[in-house]
XYZ file of C-alpha atoms in Angstrom:
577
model
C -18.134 -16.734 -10.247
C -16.937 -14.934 -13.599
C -17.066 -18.578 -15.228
C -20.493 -19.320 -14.368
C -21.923 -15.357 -15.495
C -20.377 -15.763 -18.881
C -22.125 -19.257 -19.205
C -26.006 -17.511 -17.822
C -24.604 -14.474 -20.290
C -24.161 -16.554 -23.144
C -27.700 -18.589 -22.332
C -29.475 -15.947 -21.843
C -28.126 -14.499 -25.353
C -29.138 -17.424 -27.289
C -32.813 -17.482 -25.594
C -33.009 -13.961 -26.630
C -31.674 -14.246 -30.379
C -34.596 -17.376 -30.214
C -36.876 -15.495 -29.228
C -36.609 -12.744 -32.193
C -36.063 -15.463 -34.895
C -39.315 -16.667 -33.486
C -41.309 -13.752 -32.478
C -39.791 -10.857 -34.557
C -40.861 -7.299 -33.301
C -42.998 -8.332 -30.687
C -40.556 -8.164 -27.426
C -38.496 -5.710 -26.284
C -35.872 -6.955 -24.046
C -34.568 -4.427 -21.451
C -31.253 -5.056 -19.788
C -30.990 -5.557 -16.101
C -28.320 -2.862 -14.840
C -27.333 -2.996 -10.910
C -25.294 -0.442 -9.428
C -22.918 -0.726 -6.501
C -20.839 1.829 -4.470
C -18.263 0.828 -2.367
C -16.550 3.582 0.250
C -13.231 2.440 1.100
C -10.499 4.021 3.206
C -7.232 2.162 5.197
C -4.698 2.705 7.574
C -6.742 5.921 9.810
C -4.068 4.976 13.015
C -6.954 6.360 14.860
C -7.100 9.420 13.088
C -10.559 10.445 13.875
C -10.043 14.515 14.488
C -10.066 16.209 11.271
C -6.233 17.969 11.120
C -6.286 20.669 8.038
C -2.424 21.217 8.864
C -1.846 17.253 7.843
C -4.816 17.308 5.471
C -6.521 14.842 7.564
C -10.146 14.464 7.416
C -11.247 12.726 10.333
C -14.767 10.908 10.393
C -17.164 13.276 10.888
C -16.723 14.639 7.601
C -16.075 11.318 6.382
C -19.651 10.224 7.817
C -21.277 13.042 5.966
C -20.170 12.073 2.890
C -21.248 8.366 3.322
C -24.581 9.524 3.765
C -24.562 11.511 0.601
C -23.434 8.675 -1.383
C -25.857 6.537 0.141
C -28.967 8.771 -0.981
C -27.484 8.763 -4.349
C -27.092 4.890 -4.409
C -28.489 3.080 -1.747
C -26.910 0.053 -2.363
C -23.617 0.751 -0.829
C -21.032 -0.225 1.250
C -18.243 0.992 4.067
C -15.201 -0.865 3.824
C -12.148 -0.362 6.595
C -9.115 -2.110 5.046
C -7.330 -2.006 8.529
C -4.858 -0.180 10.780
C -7.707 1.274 12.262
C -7.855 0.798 16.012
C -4.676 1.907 17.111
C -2.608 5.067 16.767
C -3.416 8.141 18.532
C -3.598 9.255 22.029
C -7.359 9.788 21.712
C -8.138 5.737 20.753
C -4.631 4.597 22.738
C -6.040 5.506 25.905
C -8.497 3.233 25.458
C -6.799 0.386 24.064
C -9.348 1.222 21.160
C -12.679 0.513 22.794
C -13.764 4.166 21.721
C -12.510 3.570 18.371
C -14.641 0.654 18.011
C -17.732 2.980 19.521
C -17.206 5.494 16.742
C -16.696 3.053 13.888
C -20.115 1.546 15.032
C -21.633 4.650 14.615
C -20.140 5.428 11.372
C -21.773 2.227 9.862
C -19.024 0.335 8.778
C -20.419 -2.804 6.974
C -16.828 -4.191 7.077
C -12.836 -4.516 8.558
C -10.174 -6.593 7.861
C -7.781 -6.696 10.724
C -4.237 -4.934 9.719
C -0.907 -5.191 11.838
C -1.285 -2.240 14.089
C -4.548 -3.491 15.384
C -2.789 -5.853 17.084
C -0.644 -3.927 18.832
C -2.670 -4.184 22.073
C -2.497 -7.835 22.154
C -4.616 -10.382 20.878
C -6.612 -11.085 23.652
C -7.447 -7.066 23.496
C -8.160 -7.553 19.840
C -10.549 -10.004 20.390
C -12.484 -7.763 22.621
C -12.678 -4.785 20.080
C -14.059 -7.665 17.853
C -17.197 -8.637 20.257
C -18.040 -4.885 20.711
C -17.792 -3.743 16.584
C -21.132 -4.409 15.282
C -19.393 -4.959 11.808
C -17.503 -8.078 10.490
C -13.892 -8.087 11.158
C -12.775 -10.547 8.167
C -9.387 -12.833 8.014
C -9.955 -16.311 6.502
C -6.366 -16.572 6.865
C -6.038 -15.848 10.382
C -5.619 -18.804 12.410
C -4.324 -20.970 15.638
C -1.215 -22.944 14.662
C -2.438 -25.628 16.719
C -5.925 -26.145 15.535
C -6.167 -24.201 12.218
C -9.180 -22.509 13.986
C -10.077 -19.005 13.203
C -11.522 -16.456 15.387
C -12.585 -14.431 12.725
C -15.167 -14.890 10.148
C -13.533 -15.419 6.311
C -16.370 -14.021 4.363
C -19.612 -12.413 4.732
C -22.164 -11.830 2.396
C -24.668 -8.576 2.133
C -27.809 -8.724 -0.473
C -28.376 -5.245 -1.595
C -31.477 -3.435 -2.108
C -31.325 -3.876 -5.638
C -30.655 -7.969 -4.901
C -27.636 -7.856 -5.906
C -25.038 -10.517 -3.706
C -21.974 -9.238 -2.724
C -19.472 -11.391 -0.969
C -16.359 -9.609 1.011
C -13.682 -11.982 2.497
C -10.450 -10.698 4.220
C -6.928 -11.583 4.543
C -4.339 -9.994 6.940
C -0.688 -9.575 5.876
C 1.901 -12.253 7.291
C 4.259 -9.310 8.279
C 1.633 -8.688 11.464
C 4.220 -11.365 12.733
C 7.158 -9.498 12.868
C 5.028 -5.448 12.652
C 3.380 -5.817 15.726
C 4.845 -7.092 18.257
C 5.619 -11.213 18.168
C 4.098 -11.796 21.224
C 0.833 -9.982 20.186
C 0.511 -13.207 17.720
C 2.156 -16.238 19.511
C 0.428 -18.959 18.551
C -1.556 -17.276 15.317
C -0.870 -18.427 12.279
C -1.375 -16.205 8.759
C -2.247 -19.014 6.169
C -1.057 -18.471 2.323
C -2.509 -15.552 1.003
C -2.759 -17.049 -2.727
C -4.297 -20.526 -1.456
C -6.858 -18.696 1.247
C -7.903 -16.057 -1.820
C -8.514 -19.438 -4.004
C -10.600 -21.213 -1.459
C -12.889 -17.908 -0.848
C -13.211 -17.671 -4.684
C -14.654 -21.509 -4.898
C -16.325 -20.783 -1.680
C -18.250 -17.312 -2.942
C -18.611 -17.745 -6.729
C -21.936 -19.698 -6.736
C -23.006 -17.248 -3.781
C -22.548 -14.151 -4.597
C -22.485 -11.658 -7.443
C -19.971 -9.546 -6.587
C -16.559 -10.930 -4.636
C -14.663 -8.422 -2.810
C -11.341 -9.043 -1.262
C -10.931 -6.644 2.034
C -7.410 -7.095 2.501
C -3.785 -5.525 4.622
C -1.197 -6.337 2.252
C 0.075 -2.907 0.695
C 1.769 -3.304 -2.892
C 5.250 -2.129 -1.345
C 8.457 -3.589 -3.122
C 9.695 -4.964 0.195
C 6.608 -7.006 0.824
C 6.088 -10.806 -0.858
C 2.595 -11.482 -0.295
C 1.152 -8.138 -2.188
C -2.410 -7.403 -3.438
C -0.764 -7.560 -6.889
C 0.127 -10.983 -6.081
C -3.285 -12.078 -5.037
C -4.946 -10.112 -7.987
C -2.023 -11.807 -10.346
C -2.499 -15.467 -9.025
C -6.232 -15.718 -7.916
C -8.902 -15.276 -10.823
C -12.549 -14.340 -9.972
C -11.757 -11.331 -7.416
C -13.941 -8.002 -8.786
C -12.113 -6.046 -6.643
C -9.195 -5.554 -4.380
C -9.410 -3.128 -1.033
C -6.294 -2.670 0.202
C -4.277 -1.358 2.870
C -0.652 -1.230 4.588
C 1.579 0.046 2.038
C -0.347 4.299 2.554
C -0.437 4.088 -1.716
C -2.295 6.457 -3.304
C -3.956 5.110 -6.147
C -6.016 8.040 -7.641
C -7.883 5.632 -9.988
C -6.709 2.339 -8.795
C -4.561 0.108 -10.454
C -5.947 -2.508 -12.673
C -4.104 -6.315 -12.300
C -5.087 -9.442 -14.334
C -8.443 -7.861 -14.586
C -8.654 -7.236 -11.309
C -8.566 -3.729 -9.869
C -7.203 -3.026 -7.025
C -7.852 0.194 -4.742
C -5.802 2.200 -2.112
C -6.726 5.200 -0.486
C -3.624 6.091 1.218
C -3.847 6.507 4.747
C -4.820 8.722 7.883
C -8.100 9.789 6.128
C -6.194 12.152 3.460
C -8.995 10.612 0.985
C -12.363 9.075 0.904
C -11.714 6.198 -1.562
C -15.062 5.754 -4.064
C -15.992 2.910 -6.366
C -18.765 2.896 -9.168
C -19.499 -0.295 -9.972
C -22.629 -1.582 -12.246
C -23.792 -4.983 -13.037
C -25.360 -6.016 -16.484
C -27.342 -9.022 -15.954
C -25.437 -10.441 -13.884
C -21.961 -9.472 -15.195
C -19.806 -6.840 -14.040
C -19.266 -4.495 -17.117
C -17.975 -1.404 -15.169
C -16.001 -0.441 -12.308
C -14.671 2.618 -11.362
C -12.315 3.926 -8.571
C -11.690 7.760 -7.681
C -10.485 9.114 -4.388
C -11.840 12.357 -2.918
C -9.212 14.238 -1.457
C -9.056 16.575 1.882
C -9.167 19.998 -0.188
C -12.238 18.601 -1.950
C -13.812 17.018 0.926
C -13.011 19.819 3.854
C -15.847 21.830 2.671
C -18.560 19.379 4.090
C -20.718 19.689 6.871
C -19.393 17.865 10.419
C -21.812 14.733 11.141
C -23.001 16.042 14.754
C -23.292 12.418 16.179
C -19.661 11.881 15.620
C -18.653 15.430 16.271
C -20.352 14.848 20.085
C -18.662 11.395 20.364
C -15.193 12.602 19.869
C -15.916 15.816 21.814
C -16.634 13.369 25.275
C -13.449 11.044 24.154
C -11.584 14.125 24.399
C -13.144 16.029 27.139
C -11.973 12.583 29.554
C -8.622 13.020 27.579
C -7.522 16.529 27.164
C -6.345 17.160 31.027
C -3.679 14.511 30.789
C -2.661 14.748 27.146
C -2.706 18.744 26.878
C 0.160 18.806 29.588
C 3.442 21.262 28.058
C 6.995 18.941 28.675
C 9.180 21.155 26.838
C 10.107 23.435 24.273
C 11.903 22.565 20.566
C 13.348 25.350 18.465
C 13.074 23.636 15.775
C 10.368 20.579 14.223
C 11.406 17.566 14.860
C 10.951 15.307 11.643
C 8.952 12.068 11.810
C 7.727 11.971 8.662
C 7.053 8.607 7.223
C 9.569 8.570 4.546
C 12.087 10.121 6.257
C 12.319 8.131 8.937
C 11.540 4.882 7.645
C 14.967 5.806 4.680
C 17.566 8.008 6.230
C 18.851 9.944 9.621
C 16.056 13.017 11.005
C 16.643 14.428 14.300
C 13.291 12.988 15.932
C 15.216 9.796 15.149
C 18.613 11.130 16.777
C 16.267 12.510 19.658
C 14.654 9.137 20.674
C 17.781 7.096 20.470
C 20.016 9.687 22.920
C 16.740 9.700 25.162
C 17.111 5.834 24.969
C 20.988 5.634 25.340
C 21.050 7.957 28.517
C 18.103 6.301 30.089
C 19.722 3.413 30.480
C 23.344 3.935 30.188
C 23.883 0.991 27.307
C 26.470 1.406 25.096
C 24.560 1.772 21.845
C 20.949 2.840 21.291
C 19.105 1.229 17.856
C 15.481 1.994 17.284
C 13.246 0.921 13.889
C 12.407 3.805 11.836
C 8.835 2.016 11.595
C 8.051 2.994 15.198
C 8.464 7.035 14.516
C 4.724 8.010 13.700
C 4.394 12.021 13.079
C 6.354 14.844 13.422
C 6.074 17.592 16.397
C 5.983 21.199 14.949
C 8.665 23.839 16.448
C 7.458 25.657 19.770
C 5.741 23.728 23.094
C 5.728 19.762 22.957
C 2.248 18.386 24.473
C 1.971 15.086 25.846
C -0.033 14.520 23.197
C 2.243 15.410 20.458
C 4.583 12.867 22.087
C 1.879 10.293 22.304
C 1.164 10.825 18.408
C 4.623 10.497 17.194
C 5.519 7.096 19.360
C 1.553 5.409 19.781
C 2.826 2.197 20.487
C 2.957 0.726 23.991
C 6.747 -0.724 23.431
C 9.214 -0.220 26.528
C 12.743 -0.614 26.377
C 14.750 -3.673 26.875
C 18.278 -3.790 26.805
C 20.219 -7.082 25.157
C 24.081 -7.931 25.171
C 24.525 -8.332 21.386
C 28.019 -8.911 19.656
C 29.587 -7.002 17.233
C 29.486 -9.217 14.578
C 25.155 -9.294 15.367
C 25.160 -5.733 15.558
C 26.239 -5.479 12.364
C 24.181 -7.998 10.770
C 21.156 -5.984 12.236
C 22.563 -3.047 10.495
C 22.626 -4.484 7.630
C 18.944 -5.413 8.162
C 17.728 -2.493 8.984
C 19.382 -1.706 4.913
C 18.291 -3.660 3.114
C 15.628 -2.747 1.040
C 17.231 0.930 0.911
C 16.332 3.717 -0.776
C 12.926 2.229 -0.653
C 11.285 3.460 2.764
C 11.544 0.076 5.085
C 10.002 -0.045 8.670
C 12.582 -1.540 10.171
C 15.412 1.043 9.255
C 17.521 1.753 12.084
C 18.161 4.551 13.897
C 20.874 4.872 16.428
C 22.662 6.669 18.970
C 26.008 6.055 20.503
C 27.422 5.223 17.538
C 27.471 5.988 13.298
C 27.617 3.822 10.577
C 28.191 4.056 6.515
C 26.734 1.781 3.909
C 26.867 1.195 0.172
C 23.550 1.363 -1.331
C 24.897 0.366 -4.676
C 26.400 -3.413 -2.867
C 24.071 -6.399 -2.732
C 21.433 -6.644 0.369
C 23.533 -8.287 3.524
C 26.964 -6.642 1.932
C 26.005 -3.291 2.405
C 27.607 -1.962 5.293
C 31.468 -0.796 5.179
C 31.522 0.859 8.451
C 30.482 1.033 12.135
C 31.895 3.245 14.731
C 30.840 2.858 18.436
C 31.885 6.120 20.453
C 35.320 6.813 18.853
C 36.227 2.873 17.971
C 35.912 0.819 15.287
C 33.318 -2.134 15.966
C 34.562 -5.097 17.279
C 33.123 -7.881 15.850
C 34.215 -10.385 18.786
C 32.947 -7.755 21.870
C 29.934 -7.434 23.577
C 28.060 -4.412 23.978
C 25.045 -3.254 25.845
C 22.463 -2.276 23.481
C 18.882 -0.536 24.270
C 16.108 -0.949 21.730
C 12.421 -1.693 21.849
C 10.725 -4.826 23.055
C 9.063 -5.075 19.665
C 13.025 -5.207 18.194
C 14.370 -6.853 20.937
C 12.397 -10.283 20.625
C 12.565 -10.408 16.726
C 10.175 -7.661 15.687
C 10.663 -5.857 12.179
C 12.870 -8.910 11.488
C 15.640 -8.423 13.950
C 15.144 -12.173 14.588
C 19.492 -11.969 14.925
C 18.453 -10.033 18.645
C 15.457 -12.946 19.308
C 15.588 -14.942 22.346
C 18.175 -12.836 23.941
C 17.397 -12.481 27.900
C 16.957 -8.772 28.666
C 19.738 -7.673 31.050
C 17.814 -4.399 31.084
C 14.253 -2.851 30.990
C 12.747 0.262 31.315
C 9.733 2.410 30.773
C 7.144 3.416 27.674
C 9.381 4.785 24.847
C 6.810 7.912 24.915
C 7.767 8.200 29.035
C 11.545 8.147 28.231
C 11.407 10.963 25.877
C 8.948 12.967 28.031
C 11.853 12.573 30.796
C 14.526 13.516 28.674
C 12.387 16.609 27.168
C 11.625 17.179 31.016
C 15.476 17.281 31.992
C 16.208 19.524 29.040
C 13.377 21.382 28.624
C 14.554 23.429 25.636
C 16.038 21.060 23.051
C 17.602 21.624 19.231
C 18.102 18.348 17.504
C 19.816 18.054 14.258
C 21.110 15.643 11.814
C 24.603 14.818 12.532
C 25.941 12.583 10.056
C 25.358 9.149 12.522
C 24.100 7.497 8.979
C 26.195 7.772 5.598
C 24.353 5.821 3.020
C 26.968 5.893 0.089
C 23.892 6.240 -3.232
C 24.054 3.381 -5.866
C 25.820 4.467 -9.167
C 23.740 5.535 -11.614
C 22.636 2.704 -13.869
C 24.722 2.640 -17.091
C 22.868 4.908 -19.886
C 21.271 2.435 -22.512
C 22.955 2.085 -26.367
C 21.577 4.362 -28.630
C 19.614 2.852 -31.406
C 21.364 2.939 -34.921
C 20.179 5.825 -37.191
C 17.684 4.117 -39.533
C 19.089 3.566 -42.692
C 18.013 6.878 -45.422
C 15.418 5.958 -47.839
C 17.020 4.899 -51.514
C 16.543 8.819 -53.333
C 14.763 7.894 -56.648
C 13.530 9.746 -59.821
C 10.083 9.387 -60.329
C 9.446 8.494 -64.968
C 6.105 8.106 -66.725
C 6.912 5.466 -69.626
C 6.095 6.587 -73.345
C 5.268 4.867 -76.154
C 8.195 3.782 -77.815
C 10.537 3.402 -74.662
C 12.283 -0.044 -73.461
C 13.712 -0.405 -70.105
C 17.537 -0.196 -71.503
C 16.425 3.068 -73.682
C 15.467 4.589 -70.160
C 18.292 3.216 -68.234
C 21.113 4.848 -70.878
C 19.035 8.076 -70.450
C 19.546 8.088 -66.671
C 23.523 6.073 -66.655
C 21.897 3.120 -64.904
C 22.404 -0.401 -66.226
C 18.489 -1.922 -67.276
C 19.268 -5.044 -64.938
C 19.477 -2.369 -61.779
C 16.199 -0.709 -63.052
C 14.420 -4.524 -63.400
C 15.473 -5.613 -60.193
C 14.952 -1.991 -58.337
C 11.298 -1.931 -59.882
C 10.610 -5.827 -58.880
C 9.811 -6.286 -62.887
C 8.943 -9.826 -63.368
C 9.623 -9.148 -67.388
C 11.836 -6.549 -67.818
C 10.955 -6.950 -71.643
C 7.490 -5.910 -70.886
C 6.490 -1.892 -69.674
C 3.420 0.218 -70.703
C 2.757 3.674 -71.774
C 2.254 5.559 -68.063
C 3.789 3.225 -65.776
C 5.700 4.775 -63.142
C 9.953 3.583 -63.366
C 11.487 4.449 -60.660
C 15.126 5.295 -61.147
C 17.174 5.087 -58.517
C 20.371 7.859 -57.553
């Protein structure tokens, strides 16, 4: 695409140049400039209620300002990066048919699917595809046994200005092992490099403008990053992303490629300026409105009225009081997904007692939101653990239990999905040891692990057949099940209806040593001091060098005098001390 507008930019200069050589002062050529907006936002998790507590816009708000946009630029477009469908009680209920109902009426012009919207299987998934009257994108999603896809790889909207703007998606590989496996047995998520080339060569003599709608988060832990796709795959204009919740205020140029983020749960509305010189992009900017800024608009009342009926169906199940905390139980993302909180410590004993294994071991990853101090709502419950996972119960080994732990490490301190929390036991590991050699210490009850024994151990089904990368627990027969991971802890609330969780030490992550303070640069050598003499008529370089004590030879050579038998009235010596 970029290839063939320099060569029509380049034409079009010479017929111009031509043209005045010819014809001088008789044209006027006027540029062509196109504009394009693009409204971007990722990872919602079904946040549609606005939530001024967790600065969380919803989409009424979010619909308003769409429309505003779009009467400043028509030419525009709504972009869902993914992670949409699932997440809260209000869509879960549903398995995310209302979701879909309310995107609709937001206009989205396009989705790419992300890992979470799989969550209800794919067979649900491909449902919630029929009924959106948008594109959900993924030229790399495919059967393993055909290399069929179900979902279109590109699509291609001509603006009112006539401008051609082709959008192609990609999923992230990790929907393998971040949803559940058997949400994607038999799907296969092609290279992302390769697919992003083959769109390119597909779009670039049909389009403007290529877009690449993607899931793949720039997170340190991933391989297959937007950064790698910008990096590796020339000819993308720009890069929506999702998965990795960054917050790229004015997006993050790559390779020439820039690449925009807009967090997550609707916290901003991401915004992108773009204009088009004949034919050639020349500008793009990115610039994310945040809640403060954004609170202050009007509801849209179509989407207001839509959520009101979701809820009114909703609210007499999910307003229901199970308990009491005295204290809020943390869930927050980075917390849980890096370290011991007592919402973590609070779902594994729920776990453990339920089912009376030995050991309890849940991924951080599957902790959503916190639940504020006072009464707990099925709701709140619903919100902080979304996903339909019950609990299965393996026999593991010591020695696997371990090498789970040290999994669940790995890419510690940065925040990691699959970072374990447990209950039944504690364990301490050495942050500053290589990945895999990190753990020094496990403790079930009041033993030391055992390496050679077998213990019961309760986790999810997601972890328990492979998911987050346990594949060490895959294949294992469940000797155990039991109910919805949000059911267990409602019991457990139930039976104790006034709870007080708290961090008890189960993890010890021993911190990395610092990393050894870099040499100091030498001091920079002092200037040579030097006296500053006008020559006079009558002087000689040895004349002037017995006048100072310094030999003539040290003047020649300090001066760089080609013929120390040759100086003028007024030339500057300079005599060094």
């Amino acid at each position: 695409m970029l290839r063939n507008k320099r060569v029509v930019s380049f034409a079009l200069s010479f017929v111009l140049l031509l043209g005045l050589v010819l014809i001088p002062n008789q044209f006027a050529f006027a540029e062509e400039v196109q504009t394009l907006t693009i409204v971007h936002v990722n990872d919602v998790h079904g946040r549609v209620e606005e939530n001024a507590g967790s600065k969380e816009l919803g989409f009424a708000k979010l619909k308003t300002k769409v429309d505003l946009l779009k009467e400043e630029d028509p030419n525009l477009l709504f972009l869902n990066a993914g992670d949409a469908l699932h997440g809260t009680t209000i869509v879960n209920l549903t398995s995310g048919e209302q979701m879909v109902e309310i995107m609709n009426a937001m206009g989205f012009d396009a989705m790419t699917p992300g890992n979470h919207d799989f969550n209800y299987g794919y067979e649900q998934l491909m449902k919630l595809k029929g009924m959106a009257e948008f594109p959900i994108l993924g030229a790399n999603i495919v059967h393993e046994d055909s290399g069929d896809s179900d979902f279109d790889p590109y699509v291609i909207y001509t603006m009112d200005n006539g401008l051609k703007v082709g959008i192609f998606g990609l999923g992230t590989d990790e929907t393998k092992y971040k949803s559940s496996p058997k949400n994607t047995e038999g799907i296969e998520f092609l290279d992302v490099v390769e697919t992003g080339k083959e769109m390119v060569d597909e779009l670039e003599d049909k389009a403007d403008i290529i877009i690449a709608l993607v899931h793949l988060g720039d997170d340190a832990s991933s391989v297959n990053t937007s950064v790698k796709l910008a990096n590796e795959v020339e000819g993308i204009d720009l890069i929506v992303d999702g998965h990795s919740h960054t917050l790229l205020p004015e997006g993050n140029l790559v390779n020439g490629t820039l690449i925009v983020q807009a967090e997550s749960y609707t916290k901003n509305i991401g915004i992108v300026k773009m204009e088009i010189t004949d034919g050639e992009l020349t500008k793009a900017t990115a610039s994310l409105m945040p809640y403060e800024e954004a609170a202050t608009l009007e509801a849209d009342e179509e989407i207001v009225s839509m959520i009101a009926e979701t809820k009114a169906v909703n609210d007499p199940i999910v307003s229901v009081v199970v308990g009491k905390t005295l204290v809020e139980l943390d869930g927050v993302r980075e917390h849980v997904r890096a370290g011991e909180t007592n919402l973590g410590n609070l779902i594994t004993d729920a776990m453990r007692i339920s089912t009376g294994a030995d050991v309890a071991f849940t991924n951080g990853g599957g902790i959503r939101a916190s639940i504020d101090a006072g009464d707990i709502t099925v709701n709140e419950v619903l919100t902080s653990f979304p996903f339909t996972n019950t609990l299965a119960v393996i026999d593991v080994t010591g020695a696997e239990l371990k090498a789970a732990i040290e999994h669940g490490v790995k890419d510690f301190p940065a925040p990691a999905g699959q970072f374990p929390h447990v209950s039944g036991m504690k364990y301490t590991f050495d942050a500053g040891k290589p990945a895999g050699e990190r753990v020094t210490e496990v403790v079930v009850g009041t033993e030391p692990l055992d390496m050679e024994k077998t213990y019961k151990l309760v986790t999810n089904d997601f972890v328990a057949i492979g998911g987050d990368g346990y594949t060490m627990f895959a294949n294992k027969p469940f000797v155990g099940e039991g109910g919805l991971l949000s059911d267990v802890l409602m019991e457990y609330i139930e039976a104790n209806p006034e709870i007080n969780p708290a961090v008890e030490g189960r993890i010890t992550a021993i911190p990395a040593p610092p990393a050894p303070a870099p040499e100091p640069e030498p001091a920079p050598a002092p200037a040579p001091k030097h006296i500053e003499y006008i020559v006079k008529p009558g002087d000689w370089l040895s004349k002037i060098g017995i006048k100072y004590g310094v030999d003539w030879k040290v003047l020649a050579e300090h001066n760089n005098l080609k013929n120390p038998d040759l100086i003028f009235p007024n030339q500057v010596i300079m005599i060094p001390q």
